[in-house]
XYZ file of C-alpha atoms in Angstrom:
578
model
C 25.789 158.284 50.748
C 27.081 158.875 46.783
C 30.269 157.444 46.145
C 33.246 159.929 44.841
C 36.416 159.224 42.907
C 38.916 159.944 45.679
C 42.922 160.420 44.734
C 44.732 160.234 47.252
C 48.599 161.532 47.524
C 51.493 160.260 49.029
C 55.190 160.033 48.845
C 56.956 157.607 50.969
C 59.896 160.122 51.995
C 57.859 162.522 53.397
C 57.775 161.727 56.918
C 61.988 161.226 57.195
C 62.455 164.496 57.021
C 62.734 166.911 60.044
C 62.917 170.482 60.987
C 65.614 169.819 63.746
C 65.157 168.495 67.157
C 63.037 170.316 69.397
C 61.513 172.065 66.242
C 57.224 171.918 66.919
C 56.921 170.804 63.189
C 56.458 167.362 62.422
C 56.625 166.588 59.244
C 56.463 162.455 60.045
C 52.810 163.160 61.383
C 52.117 162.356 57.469
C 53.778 158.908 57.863
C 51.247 158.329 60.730
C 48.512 159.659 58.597
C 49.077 156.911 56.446
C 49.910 154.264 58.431
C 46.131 154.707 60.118
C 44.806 155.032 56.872
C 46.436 151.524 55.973
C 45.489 149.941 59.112
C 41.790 151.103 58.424
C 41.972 149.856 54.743
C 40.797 153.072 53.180
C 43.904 152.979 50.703
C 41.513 150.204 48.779
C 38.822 152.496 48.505
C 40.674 155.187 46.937
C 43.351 156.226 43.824
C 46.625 156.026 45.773
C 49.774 158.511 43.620
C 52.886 159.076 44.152
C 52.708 162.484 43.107
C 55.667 164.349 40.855
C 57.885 166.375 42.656
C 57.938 170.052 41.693
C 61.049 171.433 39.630
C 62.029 174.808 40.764
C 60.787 176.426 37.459
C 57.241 175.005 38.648
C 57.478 176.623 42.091
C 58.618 179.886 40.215
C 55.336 179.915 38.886
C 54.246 182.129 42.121
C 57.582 182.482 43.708
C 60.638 184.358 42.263
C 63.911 182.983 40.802
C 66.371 183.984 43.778
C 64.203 182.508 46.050
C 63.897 179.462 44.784
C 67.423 178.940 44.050
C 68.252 179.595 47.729
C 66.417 176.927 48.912
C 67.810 175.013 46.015
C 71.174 175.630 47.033
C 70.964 176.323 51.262
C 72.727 173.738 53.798
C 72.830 174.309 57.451
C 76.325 175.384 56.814
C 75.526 178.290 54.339
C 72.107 179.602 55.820
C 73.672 182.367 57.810
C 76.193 183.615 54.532
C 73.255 182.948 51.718
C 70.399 184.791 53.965
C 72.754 188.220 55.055
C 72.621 186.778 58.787
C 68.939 185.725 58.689
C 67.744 189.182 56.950
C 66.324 187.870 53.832
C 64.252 184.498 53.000
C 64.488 182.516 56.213
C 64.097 185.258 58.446
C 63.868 184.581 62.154
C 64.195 180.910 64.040
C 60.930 179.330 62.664
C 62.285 178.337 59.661
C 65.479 176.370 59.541
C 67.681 175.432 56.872
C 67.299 171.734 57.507
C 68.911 168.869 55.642
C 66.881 168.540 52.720
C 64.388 171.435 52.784
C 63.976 171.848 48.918
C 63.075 167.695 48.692
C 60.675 168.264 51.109
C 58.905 171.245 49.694
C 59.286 169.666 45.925
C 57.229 166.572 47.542
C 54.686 169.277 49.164
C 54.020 171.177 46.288
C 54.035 168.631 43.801
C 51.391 166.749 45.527
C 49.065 169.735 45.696
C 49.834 170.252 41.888
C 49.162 167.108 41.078
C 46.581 166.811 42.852
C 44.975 170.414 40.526
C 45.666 168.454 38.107
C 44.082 164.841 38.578
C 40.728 167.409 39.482
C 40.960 169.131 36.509
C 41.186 166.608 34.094
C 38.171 165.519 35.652
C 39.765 161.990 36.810
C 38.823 162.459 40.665
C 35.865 164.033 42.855
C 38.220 164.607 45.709
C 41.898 164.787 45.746
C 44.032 164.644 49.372
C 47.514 165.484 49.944
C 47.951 165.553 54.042
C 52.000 166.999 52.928
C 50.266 170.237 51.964
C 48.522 173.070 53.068
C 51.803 175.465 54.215
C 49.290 178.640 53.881
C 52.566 180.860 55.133
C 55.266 180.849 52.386
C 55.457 184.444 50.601
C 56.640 185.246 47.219
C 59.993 185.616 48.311
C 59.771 184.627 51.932
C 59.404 181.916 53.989
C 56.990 182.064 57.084
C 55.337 180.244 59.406
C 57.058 176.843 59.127
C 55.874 177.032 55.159
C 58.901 177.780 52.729
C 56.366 177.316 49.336
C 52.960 178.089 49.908
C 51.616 174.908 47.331
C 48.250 176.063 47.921
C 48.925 178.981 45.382
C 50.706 177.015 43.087
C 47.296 174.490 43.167
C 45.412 177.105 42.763
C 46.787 178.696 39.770
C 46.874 175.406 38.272
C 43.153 174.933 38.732
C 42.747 178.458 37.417
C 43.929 176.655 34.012
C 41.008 174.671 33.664
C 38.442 176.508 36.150
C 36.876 180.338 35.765
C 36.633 180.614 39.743
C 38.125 178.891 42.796
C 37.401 179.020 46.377
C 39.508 178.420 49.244
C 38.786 177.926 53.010
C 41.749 177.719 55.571
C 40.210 176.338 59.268
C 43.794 176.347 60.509
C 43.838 178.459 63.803
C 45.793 180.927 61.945
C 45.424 183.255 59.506
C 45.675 182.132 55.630
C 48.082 184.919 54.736
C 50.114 183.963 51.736
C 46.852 182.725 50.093
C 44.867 185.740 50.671
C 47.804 188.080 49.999
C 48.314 186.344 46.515
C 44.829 186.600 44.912
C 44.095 189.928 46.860
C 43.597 191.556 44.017
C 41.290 189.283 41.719
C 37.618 188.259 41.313
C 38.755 184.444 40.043
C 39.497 183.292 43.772
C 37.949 183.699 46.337
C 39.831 183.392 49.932
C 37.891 182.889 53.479
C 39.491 182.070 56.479
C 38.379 181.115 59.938
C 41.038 181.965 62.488
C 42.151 183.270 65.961
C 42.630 186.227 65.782
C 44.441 189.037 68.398
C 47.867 188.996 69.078
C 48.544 186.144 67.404
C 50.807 184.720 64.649
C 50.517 186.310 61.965
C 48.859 189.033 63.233
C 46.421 189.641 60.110
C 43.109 188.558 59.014
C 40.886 191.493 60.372
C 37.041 191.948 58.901
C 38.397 194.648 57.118
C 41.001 193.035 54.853
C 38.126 192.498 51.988
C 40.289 192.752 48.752
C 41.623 195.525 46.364
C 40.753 195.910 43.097
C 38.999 193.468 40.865
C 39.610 191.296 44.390
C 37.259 194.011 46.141
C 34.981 191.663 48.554
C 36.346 188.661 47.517
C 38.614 188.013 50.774
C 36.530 187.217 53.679
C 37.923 186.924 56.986
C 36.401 185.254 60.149
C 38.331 186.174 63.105
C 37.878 183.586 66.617
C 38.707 184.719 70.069
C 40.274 181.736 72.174
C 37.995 178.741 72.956
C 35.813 178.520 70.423
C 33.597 175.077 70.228
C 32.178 172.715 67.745
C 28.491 174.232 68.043
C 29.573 177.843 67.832
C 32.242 177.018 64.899
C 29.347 175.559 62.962
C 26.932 178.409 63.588
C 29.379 180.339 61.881
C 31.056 178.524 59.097
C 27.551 176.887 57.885
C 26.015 180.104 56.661
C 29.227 182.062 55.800
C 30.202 179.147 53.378
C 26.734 178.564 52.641
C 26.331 182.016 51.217
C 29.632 182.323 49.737
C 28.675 178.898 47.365
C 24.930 180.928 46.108
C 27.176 184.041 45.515
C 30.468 183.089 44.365
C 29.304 179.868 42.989
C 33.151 178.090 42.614
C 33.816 175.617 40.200
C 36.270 174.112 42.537
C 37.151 174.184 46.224
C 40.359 174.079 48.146
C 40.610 173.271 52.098
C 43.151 173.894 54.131
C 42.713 171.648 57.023
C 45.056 173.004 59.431
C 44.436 170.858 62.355
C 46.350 173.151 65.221
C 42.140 174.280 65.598
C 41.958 170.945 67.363
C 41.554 171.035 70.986
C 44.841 170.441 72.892
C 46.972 171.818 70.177
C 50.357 172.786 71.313
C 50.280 176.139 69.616
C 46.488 176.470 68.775
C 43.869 178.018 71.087
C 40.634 177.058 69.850
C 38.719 173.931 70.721
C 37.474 171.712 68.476
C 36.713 168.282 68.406
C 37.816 165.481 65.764
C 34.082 165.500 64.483
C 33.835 169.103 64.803
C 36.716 170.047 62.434
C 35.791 166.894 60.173
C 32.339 168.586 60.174
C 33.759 171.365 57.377
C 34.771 168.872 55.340
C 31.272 166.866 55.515
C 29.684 169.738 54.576
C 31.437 170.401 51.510
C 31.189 167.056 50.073
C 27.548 167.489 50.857
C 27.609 170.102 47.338
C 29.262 167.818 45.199
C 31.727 170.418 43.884
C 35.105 169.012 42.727
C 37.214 169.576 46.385
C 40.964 169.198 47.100
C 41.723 168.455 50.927
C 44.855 169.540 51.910
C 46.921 169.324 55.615
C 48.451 172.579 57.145
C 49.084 173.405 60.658
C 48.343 170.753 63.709
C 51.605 170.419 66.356
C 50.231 167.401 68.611
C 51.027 165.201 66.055
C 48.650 161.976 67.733
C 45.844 164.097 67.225
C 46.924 165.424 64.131
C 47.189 161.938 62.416
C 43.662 160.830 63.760
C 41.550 164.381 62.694
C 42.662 163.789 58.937
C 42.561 159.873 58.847
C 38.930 160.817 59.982
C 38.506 163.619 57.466
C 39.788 160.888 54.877
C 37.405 158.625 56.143
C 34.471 161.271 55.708
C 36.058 162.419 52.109
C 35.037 158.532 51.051
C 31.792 158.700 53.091
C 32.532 155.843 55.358
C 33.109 157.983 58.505
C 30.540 156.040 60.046
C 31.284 152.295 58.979
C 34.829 152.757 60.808
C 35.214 151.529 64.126
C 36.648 154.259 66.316
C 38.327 151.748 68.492
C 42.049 151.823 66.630
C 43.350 148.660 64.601
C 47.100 147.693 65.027
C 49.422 149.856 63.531
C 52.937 150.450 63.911
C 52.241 153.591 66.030
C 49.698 152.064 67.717
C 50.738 153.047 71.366
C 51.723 156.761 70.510
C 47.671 156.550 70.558
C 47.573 155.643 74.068
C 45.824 155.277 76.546
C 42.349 155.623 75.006
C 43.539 154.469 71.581
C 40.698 155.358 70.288
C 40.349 157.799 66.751
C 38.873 160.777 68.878
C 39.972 164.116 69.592
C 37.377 165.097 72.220
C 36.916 169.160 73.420
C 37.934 170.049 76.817
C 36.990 172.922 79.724
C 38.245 175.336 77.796
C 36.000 178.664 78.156
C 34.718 179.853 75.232
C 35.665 183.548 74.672
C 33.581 183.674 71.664
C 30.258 183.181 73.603
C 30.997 184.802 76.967
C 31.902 188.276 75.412
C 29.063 187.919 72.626
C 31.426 189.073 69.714
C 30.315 185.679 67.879
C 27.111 187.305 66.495
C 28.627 190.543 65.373
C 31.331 188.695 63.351
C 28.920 186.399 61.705
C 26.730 189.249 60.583
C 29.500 191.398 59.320
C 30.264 188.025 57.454
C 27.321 188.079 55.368
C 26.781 191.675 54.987
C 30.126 191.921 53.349
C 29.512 189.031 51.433
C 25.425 190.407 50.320
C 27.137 193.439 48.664
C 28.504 191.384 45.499
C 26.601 191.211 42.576
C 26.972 187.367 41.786
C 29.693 185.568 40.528
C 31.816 187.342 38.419
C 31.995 186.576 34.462
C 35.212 184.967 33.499
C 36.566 185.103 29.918
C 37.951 182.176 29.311
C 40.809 180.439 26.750
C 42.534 177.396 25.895
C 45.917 177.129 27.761
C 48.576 175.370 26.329
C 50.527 172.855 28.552
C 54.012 173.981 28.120
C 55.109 177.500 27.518
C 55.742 179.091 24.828
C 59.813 178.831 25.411
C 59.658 174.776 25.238
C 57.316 174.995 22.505
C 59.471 176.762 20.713
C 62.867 174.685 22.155
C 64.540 177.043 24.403
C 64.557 174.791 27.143
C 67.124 172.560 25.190
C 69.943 174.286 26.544
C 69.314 172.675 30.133
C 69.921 169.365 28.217
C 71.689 169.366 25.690
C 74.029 172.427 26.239
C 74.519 175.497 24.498
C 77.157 175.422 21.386
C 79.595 178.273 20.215
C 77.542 180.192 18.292
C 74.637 180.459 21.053
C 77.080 182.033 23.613
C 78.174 184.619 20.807
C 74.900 185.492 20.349
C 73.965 185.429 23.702
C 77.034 187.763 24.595
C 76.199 189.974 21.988
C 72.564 190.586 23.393
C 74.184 191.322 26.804
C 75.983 193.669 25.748
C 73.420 195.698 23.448
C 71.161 195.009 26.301
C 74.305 196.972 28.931
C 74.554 199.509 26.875
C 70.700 200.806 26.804
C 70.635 199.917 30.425
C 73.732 202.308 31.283
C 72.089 205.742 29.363
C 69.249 205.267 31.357
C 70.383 204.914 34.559
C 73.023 207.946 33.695
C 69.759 209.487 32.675
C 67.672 208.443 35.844
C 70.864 209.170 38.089
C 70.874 213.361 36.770
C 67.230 213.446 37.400
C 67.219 211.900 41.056
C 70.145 214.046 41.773
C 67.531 217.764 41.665
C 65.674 216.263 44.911
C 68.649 215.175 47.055
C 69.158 216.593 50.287
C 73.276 217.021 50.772
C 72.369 217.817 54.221
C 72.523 214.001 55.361
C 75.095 210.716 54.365
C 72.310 208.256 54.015
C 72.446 204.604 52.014
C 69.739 204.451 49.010
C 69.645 200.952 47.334
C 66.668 199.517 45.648
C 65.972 196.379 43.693
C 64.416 198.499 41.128
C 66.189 200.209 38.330
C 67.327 203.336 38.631
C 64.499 204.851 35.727
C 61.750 202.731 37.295
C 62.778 204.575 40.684
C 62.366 207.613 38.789
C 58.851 206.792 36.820
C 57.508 205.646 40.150
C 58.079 208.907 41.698
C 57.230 211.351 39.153
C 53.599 209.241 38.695
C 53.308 208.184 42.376
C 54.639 211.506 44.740
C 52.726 209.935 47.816
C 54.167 205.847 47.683
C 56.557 204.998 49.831
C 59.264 202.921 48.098
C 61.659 202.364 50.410
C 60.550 199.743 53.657
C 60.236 201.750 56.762
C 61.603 200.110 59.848
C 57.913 199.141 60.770
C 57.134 197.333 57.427
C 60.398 195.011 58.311
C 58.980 193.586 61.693
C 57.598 190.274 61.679
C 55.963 188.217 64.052
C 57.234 184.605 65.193
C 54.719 181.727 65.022
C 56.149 179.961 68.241
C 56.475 183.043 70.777
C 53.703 185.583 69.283
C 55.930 188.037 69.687
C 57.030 190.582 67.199
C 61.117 191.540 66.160
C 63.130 193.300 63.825
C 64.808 191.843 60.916
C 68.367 192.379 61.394
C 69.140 194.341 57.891
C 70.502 197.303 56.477
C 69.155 200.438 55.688
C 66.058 200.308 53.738
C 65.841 196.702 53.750
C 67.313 196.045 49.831
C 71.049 194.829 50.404
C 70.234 190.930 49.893
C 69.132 192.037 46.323
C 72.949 193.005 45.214
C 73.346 188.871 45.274
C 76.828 189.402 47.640
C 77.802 192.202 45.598
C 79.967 194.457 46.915
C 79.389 198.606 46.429
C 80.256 200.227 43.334
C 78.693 201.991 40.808
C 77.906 198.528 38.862
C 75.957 196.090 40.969
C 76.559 191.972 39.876
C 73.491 190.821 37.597
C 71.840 187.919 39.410
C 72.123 184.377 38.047
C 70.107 181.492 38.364
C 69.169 178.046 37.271
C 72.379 178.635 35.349
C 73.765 174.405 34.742
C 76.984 173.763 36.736
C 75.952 176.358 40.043
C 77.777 175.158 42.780
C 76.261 174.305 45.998
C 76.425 178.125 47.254
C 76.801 181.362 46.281
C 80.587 180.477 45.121
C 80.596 182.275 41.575
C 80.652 185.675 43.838
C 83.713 183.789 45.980
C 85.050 185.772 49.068
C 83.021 189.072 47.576
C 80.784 188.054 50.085
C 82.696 187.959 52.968
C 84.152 191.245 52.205
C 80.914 193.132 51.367
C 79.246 191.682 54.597
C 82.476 192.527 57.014
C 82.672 196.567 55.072
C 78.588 196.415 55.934
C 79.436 195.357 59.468
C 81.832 198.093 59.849
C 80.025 200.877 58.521
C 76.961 200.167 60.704
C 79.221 200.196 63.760
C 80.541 203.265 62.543
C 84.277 202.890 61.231
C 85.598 203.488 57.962
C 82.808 206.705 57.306
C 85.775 208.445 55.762
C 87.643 205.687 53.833
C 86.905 205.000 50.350
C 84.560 202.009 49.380
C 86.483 200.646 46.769
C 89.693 201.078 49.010
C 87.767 199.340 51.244
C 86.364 196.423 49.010
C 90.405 195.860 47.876
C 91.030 195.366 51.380
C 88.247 193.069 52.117
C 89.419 191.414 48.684
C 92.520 192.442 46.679
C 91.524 190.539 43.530
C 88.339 192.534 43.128
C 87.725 194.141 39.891
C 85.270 191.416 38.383
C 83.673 188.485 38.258
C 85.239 187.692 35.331
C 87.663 189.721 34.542
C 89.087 191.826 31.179
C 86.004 192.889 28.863
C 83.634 189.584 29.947
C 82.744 191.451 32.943
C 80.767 193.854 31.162
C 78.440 191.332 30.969
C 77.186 192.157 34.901
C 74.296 194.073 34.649
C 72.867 197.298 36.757
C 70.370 195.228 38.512
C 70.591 197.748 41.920
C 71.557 201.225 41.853
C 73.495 202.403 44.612
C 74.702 206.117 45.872
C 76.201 207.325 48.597
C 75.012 211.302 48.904
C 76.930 213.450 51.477
């Protein structure tokens, strides 16, 4: 078998950090990775990096600014203040706030950067990084044990280099975030093979394709329970097979999610070791530059031996191992065959017994026949750093701004106030023809006011406002669905721990000097989230909000006070209509 230039990614303080005690995710099964992959002696046969950890302005490449400073800035402590009582950003139980959360998704992401990087330079053949893979994470959400979905952020770093990209997620549940971020374009191409039927996340039907450009481009390949190594590669070698002739990628990303294995504590399919290893065999097999990345995978024993296998198989030497384990520090977590297998059990395969195997592969292809080849990408030299560093705004972060920066940023602030105020007076006379004074209802929106407005006049029919069905979400541990516990309309975690008035607080972030929480808003928050409180359980309806908000905090009138407070901006617009 050809040899290939394997880099291989790990950082030492990975595996100390941990979800909380009980918590299914295991973030030291990485530590074990590695220590089997020592014990073997594969680290000799391979590039080993300590990648860089991400900054938060690279994760805000695909997530936004508030989100990332939340997780720069959450403790256990603050979680339940920062997040509106769990209603925005770590939204039900399967995401903590643990000790050290941004560390540990810095040293996920930046190992899945890096290793974009290392391929596209053209350095490796193969690039690992076992501490990636969290599929989950949305653009301003965390889900799914993922809190930055570094598969994106890989991806778009590829996209630098490469005209098209193709990712495959064999995690037993659906690729989401992936899929939902490059829904709409032709440059990436997602497929996932999942279970599928009420189960986390509850997406991932035949019929999510694409929109747009991204029309086709999405390929889904729902699993009942059960499925085996023979019937998983009757599907996956044609579907991938065909997608390669039609997409033809210039590079590959896999997801290995190994909660497919057989055994898994929250997976329900039934793979082998060598069956899920199989998908990575078979890529190698096209010699297309490939990134392997971790995922999903909750019996952590069998977690650590599928990807020391599937490293094993990335460096072709799957079959010069000997599967009887060497010592190893965690040698008897492996017992008591200690032995590098994960074999299938008497599981019954759904897939086969109801025949719905066929008609999903079929749809597969069909879908996949109807594009026209791969699609032609224009492409342009891309300059390393942005065009701020280039031209030295970033200095400020260093070196500090003087006095005559802060005059002239003031003075922008306030031109920029003043056009902001005439059109939201403008927006607000215009919104106020097609209110109905029949009802007292809440309307708050993180757009502007004169977006709002635009939106409606060109768009009668969208819906801009979350309906109390768009806010459910589904837990990964229990399957079940629940309400997030918010507001009406779903939009009160964007006035940053405002509290009403006609002037909502202009958010801030990455701003030098932040303290550990949302301090610069002080005991605002407290106030706003007690009036909130109140009016949902139906007191104060008659008082006065700002009589209110002095009572909840007598010093209220800014955050700054005098004429420096006019530098808040209208970022949300609220009204109360009655």
């Amino acid at each position: 078998m050809s040899k290939r230039r394997v880099a291989y990614y790990y950082d030492p303080d990975v595996g100390a950090y941990t979800y909380g005690l009980g918590h299914l995710m295991k973030p030291h099964r990485m530590r074990i990775t590695h220590e089997l992959a020592t014990a073997y002696g594969m680290l000799d046969k391979m590039h080993v990096l300590r990648p860089r950890r991400a900054s938060p302005k690279d994760m805000t490449a695909f997530h936004t600014d508030e989100y990332i400073h939340f997780l720069h800035s959450v403790t256990p402590e603050t979680v339940e203040k920062m997040s509106y009582q769990r209603s925005r950003f770590l939204v039900g139980d399967d995401n903590p706030a643990f000790e050290g959360v941004f560390e540990f998704c810095s040293i996920s992401a930046g190992g899945s950067v890096s290793a974009s990087q290392r391929i596209a330079s053209g350095a490796a053949d193969i690039a690992i990084n076992w501490a990636g893979g969290l599929h989950h994470a949305k653009k301003r959400e965390a889900a799914g044990f993922c809190y930055i979905n570094d598969i994106v952020l890989g991806i778009l770093e590829l996209l630098r280099t490469y005209p098209r990209v193709l990712y495959i997620d064999i995690d037993c549940h659906h690729g989401d975030g992936v899929e939902e971020a490059f829904y709409t374009t032709d440059r990436v191409m997602t497929c996932s093979f999942h279970k599928f039927g009420e189960f986390f996340p509850g997406t991932g039907t035949q019929d999510d394709r694409g929109t747009g450009k991204g029309k086709g481009y999405a390929v889904n390949v729902p699993f009942k329970d059960g499925i085996s190594d023979e019937t998983f590669r009757s599907v996956f070698d044609p579907v991938i097979t065909r997608i390669l002739d039609v997409f033809r990628p210039s590079a590959v990303v896999l997801q290995c999610g190994a909660d497919s294995l057989a055994g898994d504590k929250l997976g329900c399919l039934n793979l082998s070791m060598k069956g899920h290893a199989h998908c990575v065999q078979f890529l190698r097999k096209f010699n297309v530059p490939l990134i392997l990345l971790g995922g999903g995978g909750y019996t952590v024993k069998n977690v650590a031996r599928a990807w020391t296998y599937e490293t094993a198989c990335a460096l072709g030497i799957e079959n010069e191992i000997d599967l009887n384990l060497p010592w190893n520090e965690y040698f008897e977590w492996f017992g008591p065959t200690y032995r590098l297998e994960v074999p299938e059990n008497n599981m019954e395969d759904m897939n086969v017994k109801e025949g719905s195997l066929d008609s999903v592969r079929e749809v597969a292809l069909e879908q996949l026949q109807q594009l026209q080849g791969p699609p032609s990408v224009q492409m342009q030299d891309v300059p390393k750093t942005s065009v701020g560093e280039h031209l030295g705004f970033g200095k400020d972060e260093e070196e500090g701004r003087d006095e005559l920066d802060d005059r002239l940023a003031q003075h922008s602030r306030h031109v920029y106030n003043l056009q902001d105020t005439e059109s939201t007076v403008d927006s607000e006379e215009s919104d106020s023809s097609d209110t109905d004074g029949s009802s007292s209802t809440w309307r708050r929106t993180p757009y502007r006011a004169s977006s709002v407005s635009r939106a409606i006049r060109r768009y009668p029919s969208v819906q801009l406002y979350t309906s109390a069905a768009e806010r459910k979400r589904m837990s990964i541990v229990t399957g079940k669905y629940y309400d997030i516990p918010i507001q009406e309309n779903g939009f009160e975690h964007y006035d940053y721990g405002a509290a009403p008035s006609a002037r909502g607080t202009k958010r801030r972030f990455f701003q030098s000097g932040l303290p550990a929480g949302w301090d610069d808003v002080g005991v605002v928050v407290d106030g706003s989230i007690n009036l909130r409180t109140d009016i949902l359980n139906g007191y104060d309806r008659g008082a006065s909000l700002a009589g209110v908000m002095e009572d909840a905090d007598p010093g209220y009138v800014d955050d700054e006070g005098g004429e420096e407070g006019d530098d808040d901006d209208d970022d949300v617009t609220m009204s109360i209509e009655s």
